[in-house]
């Protein structure tokens, strides 16, 4: 069986709901149409099934190892990545001038999510290379683009993002890695980095590490951080990898999951100089990095979607074919047992997975679509609205999927029972892979502080207002549609208004100086607003489904009925939780903040 | 650092809250007093630290393997078990006549939970041996007790419980293993068992498998199941292990966690006869097994507590010593970073762990105490009340800890961040170990159906009434105490009454034939009632803490303050969830039941 995303769901989201082909009316995307999008996505499914799925379990069981000289990976990883590069997937959203295909970001995101679902660890290498190349595309000099970005776009060099340090995981303001200016304009770096994925391997001719460091004499905190290219091999005048640079492997991290993506601790300049070149301006490193952070964080959300999707699809297939037990109303032991999908509790676990995964997919693809729309929006006010929406949705798109698609993976294990607990079935691996996502690229706690401490009040609350306006528009359409959707719309509006009034209470508390108290329950705030956002998107999809269901063929009608039932599930079982969180937040509850430390 | 349970918490629960030494006023336990209990528990801490903790990670990394002849385990497992047996811990709650120490079950449970916290996989072998020996103690013939139970009590033989089959995990009514009567009164067994822990190893002279099977011609379903002893080696006339019996390893299961406990698939009678002897009467196998099931299920709950406790204690220590970041109110990057326990969100994750783990511990120890009280209760009505309480609390004691202490493990990983995701730290292992508990000994879905479909309406609702009476008594005491606890009492009563009225709606629906609909949301029902029960027990502990806090020394006062804050956390952050569940249940919501199967 395949555990890749349902292609029907993809068609629904990309074409029926978001109408991605509409982008092609703009000159920027005019070279494409739905047919080329389908080609890309079809090719991704085919390649993922052939080259990514088959070694996913092997890659987990045979994690990278270092022989003192080189890091060894199973050969299937390189074969898969070569096929991916040959297929034109790498940096395919880049403009043709920069070596890409100029595809909408939403389409390449959809294609890449197929690969991530198939094998998250192998997909990690090109995810990082794309992100690093994109950073240089925007912030690199022409020479840096030619020497470092181009080889990455071509798949000859791979990239990394080296932010964290052992003493400062989430606290970038405490970074200590030093960059010492040299007479030739280069810098020598000294220090240690931690948790750097893909910073040592033999998959590519070179590794382009994008490293945050402080130039000697720079201001304290985040205002004194600069960005450097520190390649594994220094380039000669012709751009060919030459001398080994002084960025060296200090050790490999042995992870719970996601094992096929080698994760490293790095030393800079310990024995030989680690030569770097500055990207952008001095002390502007974080600004450069954060420019890319929106996409990176949506990418983490999509990684979570991918692992959640794999578990959902696998456990769904299992539940349809595993025969066991009878319904509680059937006391006859001679009656034939049923497929476990017939049991209400199994169906609950599948429906929960379906809504978490589809809700998170909707959120991340919606964000990707905002990026595409920003790209072509000429009107300044509309472009600003898109930017603000993306700003406020980004922490949610990172944290909500990584919380709830992980929960989906937990349910997938439970659907399989004892089998799900064994390594003969992939669902426990999907859980282990996914457990990374609430942690990296800013823990979910950091995302929550970003959301409540910064995003909801930015530009005088304009981002939140823009979000609320879109939610209200969907609710109005659902009220006009009547029936069950009108009931959902009322619940959504009620919960939105509650969330908005709670936001006012919290931001006022912060403004009068009670910052720590206002942020004490930020994680609950993110979960609350995340539930409102996902409910909105599922309702918006339900509107699309309800319209399409009229006169649809039976198989199509079943798909739409499932969409509507998923929406109903979320509004019935999940959205009410947001109101419970709201109560707690409104009271500025200080239970956790004031827990005496010696009372634990 | 140690991640064993806090000894202060143990003293509080056993002596201040439950007053276990009061049992010693009864002749049955008169040989003991608090001093002997302390000796047992102190010895458990010492032995667990010395022999169980050190090989826990090694045991996980080097799982059992089969060379075609024997199953190999790392040698530290046997060393630890020998020390445990030599220490007199095995079957220590058995009466002296049966080779035990006659200790209260609560005390041996407390001691065993120390071992489980230290190393759940190694503790599994004696857990199962104790359970199997206990079953024979009650249901075995004198000869069976002499030949099989005694060697188990002495630690020479180990035991197993062989229920599941590959085609019938949770559905015992579909068991197919056959037992064919032989002229000598023995039986030959044919069939396959799955998920049998500890059924093949070299840790003991013999393995006593307690096997469920159908005697040829027995009725269909659960009414036709009998219980057999099928030892690995058949015993000679003197009770010495002799010829190899026809119960053979079909294969090992490779699990997500809990790896040190070997888990097997077994064949019976494939090549040579698998000779068994009947325990108890024909077709009474399930009744025998269920007699032990209460203790086994509380034992699963305690396994979940143990893994949750280990994660809580480890992450608490980490949070006190890991220095990173500053409070949101401190924008000065030159200010010294703080221990992460200072961050409200970290404190939230610790406080949640504390209440889940302490609430679950309270629940399981409370149940153990009911077993002890039953043992000595002479009054028939009071004994019946204890029995009913135990019946209704058992599915909760199995499922609630395995749900919420697993959540605690998830939070422990998050507290450690990237480090928590590596195998260099034990918290990811605790999660993997704990993930078994919602699955085995009846999945949590099965427990929910047992609770809502059977226990709450048993004896005309007498069990639920007995539970409600105890909850109301605690609430009345808390109202009399006043202050914060009175507020909690009001919330508890409100939630209890809601739960009771919802129960009436659901049982009435079942009585009028809507069984499948009434049980469709049974998992939410268990979670709802579980939250009520845990809130009750935490409030009861808070009463004890508040009384003891008056005039306590500063360190003691901090402990009690922590107890009160934990109670407040649960009432503020958790108990309101029960009301959300109640709404859903009261409506007899059919969203999951009526999800169209082709809509997934």
PDB file of C-alpha atoms in Angstrom, chain B residues 464-581:
ATOM      1  CA  UNK B 464     -20.636   4.644  40.227  1.00  0.00           C
ATOM      2  CA  UNK B 465     -22.727   5.588  43.264  1.00  0.00           C
ATOM      3  CA  UNK B 466     -19.993   4.397  45.606  1.00  0.00           C
ATOM      4  CA  UNK B 467     -17.441   6.435  43.690  1.00  0.00           C
ATOM      5  CA  UNK B 468     -19.655   9.526  43.713  1.00  0.00           C
ATOM      6  CA  UNK B 469     -20.160   9.199  47.461  1.00  0.00           C
ATOM      7  CA  UNK B 470     -16.420   9.226  48.078  1.00  0.00           C
ATOM      8  CA  UNK B 471     -15.937  12.195  45.761  1.00  0.00           C
ATOM      9  CA  UNK B 472     -18.681  14.105  47.555  1.00  0.00           C
ATOM     10  CA  UNK B 473     -17.119  13.328  50.925  1.00  0.00           C
ATOM     11  CA  UNK B 474     -13.815  14.841  49.840  1.00  0.00           C
ATOM     12  CA  UNK B 475     -15.611  17.838  48.365  1.00  0.00           C
ATOM     13  CA  UNK B 476     -17.478  18.386  51.626  1.00  0.00           C
ATOM     14  CA  UNK B 477     -14.228  18.331  53.575  1.00  0.00           C
ATOM     15  CA  UNK B 478     -12.680  20.771  51.115  1.00  0.00           C
ATOM     16  CA  UNK B 479     -15.649  23.092  51.395  1.00  0.00           C
ATOM     17  CA  UNK B 480     -15.305  23.003  55.158  1.00  0.00           C
ATOM     18  CA  UNK B 481     -11.607  23.824  54.804  1.00  0.00           C
ATOM     19  CA  UNK B 482     -12.515  26.973  52.853  1.00  0.00           C
ATOM     20  CA  UNK B 483     -10.236  29.131  50.721  1.00  0.00           C
ATOM     21  CA  UNK B 484      -8.931  27.856  47.410  1.00  0.00           C
ATOM     22  CA  UNK B 485      -9.858  24.285  48.224  1.00  0.00           C
ATOM     23  CA  UNK B 486     -13.494  25.226  48.691  1.00  0.00           C
ATOM     24  CA  UNK B 487     -13.455  26.710  45.207  1.00  0.00           C
ATOM     25  CA  UNK B 488     -11.997  23.517  43.838  1.00  0.00           C
ATOM     26  CA  UNK B 489     -14.654  21.524  45.708  1.00  0.00           C
ATOM     27  CA  UNK B 490     -17.411  23.481  44.023  1.00  0.00           C
ATOM     28  CA  UNK B 491     -15.857  22.860  40.608  1.00  0.00           C
ATOM     29  CA  UNK B 492     -15.448  19.188  41.393  1.00  0.00           C
ATOM     30  CA  UNK B 493     -19.067  18.780  42.473  1.00  0.00           C
ATOM     31  CA  UNK B 494     -20.314  20.634  39.420  1.00  0.00           C
ATOM     32  CA  UNK B 495     -18.266  18.435  37.122  1.00  0.00           C
ATOM     33  CA  UNK B 496     -19.256  15.288  38.981  1.00  0.00           C
ATOM     34  CA  UNK B 497     -22.958  16.080  38.691  1.00  0.00           C
ATOM     35  CA  UNK B 498     -22.498  16.779  35.001  1.00  0.00           C
ATOM     36  CA  UNK B 499     -20.705  13.475  34.552  1.00  0.00           C
ATOM     37  CA  UNK B 500     -23.446  11.628  36.407  1.00  0.00           C
ATOM     38  CA  UNK B 501     -26.237  13.151  34.374  1.00  0.00           C
ATOM     39  CA  UNK B 502     -24.338  12.387  31.168  1.00  0.00           C
ATOM     40  CA  UNK B 503     -23.919   8.821  32.374  1.00  0.00           C
ATOM     41  CA  UNK B 504     -27.671   8.538  32.804  1.00  0.00           C
ATOM     42  CA  UNK B 505     -28.259   9.771  29.256  1.00  0.00           C
ATOM     43  CA  UNK B 506     -25.795   7.264  27.864  1.00  0.00           C
ATOM     44  CA  UNK B 507     -26.956   4.248  29.845  1.00  0.00           C
ATOM     45  CA  UNK B 508     -30.567   4.999  28.977  1.00  0.00           C
ATOM     46  CA  UNK B 509     -29.639   5.129  25.307  1.00  0.00           C
ATOM     47  CA  UNK B 510     -27.933   1.762  25.638  1.00  0.00           C
ATOM     48  CA  UNK B 511     -30.943   0.315  27.462  1.00  0.00           C
ATOM     49  CA  UNK B 512     -33.289   1.342  24.691  1.00  0.00           C
ATOM     50  CA  UNK B 513     -31.039  -0.473  22.219  1.00  0.00           C
ATOM     51  CA  UNK B 514     -28.804   2.298  20.915  1.00  0.00           C
ATOM     52  CA  UNK B 515     -25.721   0.507  22.180  1.00  0.00           C
ATOM     53  CA  UNK B 516     -23.378   1.447  19.356  1.00  0.00           C
ATOM     54  CA  UNK B 517     -24.368   5.104  19.571  1.00  0.00           C
ATOM     55  CA  UNK B 518     -24.104   5.178  23.357  1.00  0.00           C
ATOM     56  CA  UNK B 519     -20.605   3.721  23.208  1.00  0.00           C
ATOM     57  CA  UNK B 520     -19.407   5.683  20.171  1.00  0.00           C
ATOM     58  CA  UNK B 521     -17.650   8.278  22.317  1.00  0.00           C
ATOM     59  CA  UNK B 522     -16.648   5.939  25.134  1.00  0.00           C
ATOM     60  CA  UNK B 523     -13.033   7.116  24.968  1.00  0.00           C
ATOM     61  CA  UNK B 524     -14.137  10.657  25.747  1.00  0.00           C
ATOM     62  CA  UNK B 525     -16.261   9.308  28.563  1.00  0.00           C
ATOM     63  CA  UNK B 526     -13.296   7.578  30.132  1.00  0.00           C
ATOM     64  CA  UNK B 527     -11.231  10.717  29.783  1.00  0.00           C
ATOM     65  CA  UNK B 528     -14.022  12.779  31.356  1.00  0.00           C
ATOM     66  CA  UNK B 529     -14.563  10.490  34.323  1.00  0.00           C
ATOM     67  CA  UNK B 530     -10.807   9.993  34.630  1.00  0.00           C
ATOM     68  CA  UNK B 531     -10.325  13.728  34.990  1.00  0.00           C
ATOM     69  CA  UNK B 532     -13.041  13.847  37.654  1.00  0.00           C
ATOM     70  CA  UNK B 533     -11.407  11.001  39.558  1.00  0.00           C
ATOM     71  CA  UNK B 534      -7.920  12.483  39.385  1.00  0.00           C
ATOM     72  CA  UNK B 535      -9.222  15.920  40.371  1.00  0.00           C
ATOM     73  CA  UNK B 536     -10.880  14.294  43.367  1.00  0.00           C
ATOM     74  CA  UNK B 537      -7.704  12.515  44.469  1.00  0.00           C
ATOM     75  CA  UNK B 538      -5.543  15.596  43.995  1.00  0.00           C
ATOM     76  CA  UNK B 539      -8.021  17.613  46.030  1.00  0.00           C
ATOM     77  CA  UNK B 540      -7.974  14.945  48.710  1.00  0.00           C
ATOM     78  CA  UNK B 541      -4.174  15.140  48.754  1.00  0.00           C
ATOM     79  CA  UNK B 542      -4.371  18.937  48.851  1.00  0.00           C
ATOM     80  CA  UNK B 543      -6.482  18.682  52.009  1.00  0.00           C
ATOM     81  CA  UNK B 544      -3.804  16.518  53.582  1.00  0.00           C
ATOM     82  CA  UNK B 545      -1.124  18.937  52.447  1.00  0.00           C
ATOM     83  CA  UNK B 546      -2.950  21.999  53.714  1.00  0.00           C
ATOM     84  CA  UNK B 547      -3.406  20.457  57.150  1.00  0.00           C
ATOM     85  CA  UNK B 548       0.223  19.406  57.316  1.00  0.00           C
ATOM     86  CA  UNK B 549       1.499  22.768  56.101  1.00  0.00           C
ATOM     87  CA  UNK B 550       0.378  24.549  59.251  1.00  0.00           C
ATOM     88  CA  UNK B 551       3.563  25.145  61.208  1.00  0.00           C
ATOM     89  CA  UNK B 552       5.760  23.075  58.921  1.00  0.00           C
ATOM     90  CA  UNK B 553       9.478  23.830  58.517  1.00  0.00           C
ATOM     91  CA  UNK B 554      10.385  25.840  55.373  1.00  0.00           C
ATOM     92  CA  UNK B 555      11.463  22.894  53.230  1.00  0.00           C
ATOM     93  CA  UNK B 556       8.350  20.976  54.218  1.00  0.00           C
ATOM     94  CA  UNK B 557       6.208  24.028  53.582  1.00  0.00           C
ATOM     95  CA  UNK B 558       7.606  24.251  50.051  1.00  0.00           C
ATOM     96  CA  UNK B 559       6.639  20.649  49.406  1.00  0.00           C
ATOM     97  CA  UNK B 560       3.087  21.282  50.558  1.00  0.00           C
ATOM     98  CA  UNK B 561       2.881  24.524  48.604  1.00  0.00           C
ATOM     99  CA  UNK B 562       3.878  22.545  45.519  1.00  0.00           C
ATOM    100  CA  UNK B 563       1.138  20.033  46.231  1.00  0.00           C
ATOM    101  CA  UNK B 564      -1.455  22.799  46.512  1.00  0.00           C
ATOM    102  CA  UNK B 565      -0.224  24.481  43.345  1.00  0.00           C
ATOM    103  CA  UNK B 566      -0.327  21.172  41.487  1.00  0.00           C
ATOM    104  CA  UNK B 567      -3.943  20.756  42.575  1.00  0.00           C
ATOM    105  CA  UNK B 568      -4.690  24.298  41.413  1.00  0.00           C
ATOM    106  CA  UNK B 569      -3.056  23.559  38.064  1.00  0.00           C
ATOM    107  CA  UNK B 570      -5.203  20.513  37.505  1.00  0.00           C
ATOM    108  CA  UNK B 571      -8.398  22.304  38.450  1.00  0.00           C
ATOM    109  CA  UNK B 572      -7.508  25.300  36.286  1.00  0.00           C
ATOM    110  CA  UNK B 573      -5.985  23.709  33.196  1.00  0.00           C
ATOM    111  CA  UNK B 574      -7.375  20.198  33.083  1.00  0.00           C
ATOM    112  CA  UNK B 575     -10.682  19.656  34.838  1.00  0.00           C
ATOM    113  CA  UNK B 576     -12.587  22.105  32.587  1.00  0.00           C
ATOM    114  CA  UNK B 577     -11.847  19.756  29.680  1.00  0.00           C
ATOM    115  CA  UNK B 578     -14.223  17.247  31.255  1.00  0.00           C
ATOM    116  CA  UNK B 579     -17.124  19.653  30.774  1.00  0.00           C
ATOM    117  CA  UNK B 580     -16.316  19.952  27.084  1.00  0.00           C
ATOM    118  CA  UNK B 581     -16.367  16.182  26.752  1.00  0.00           C
TER     119      UNK B 581
END
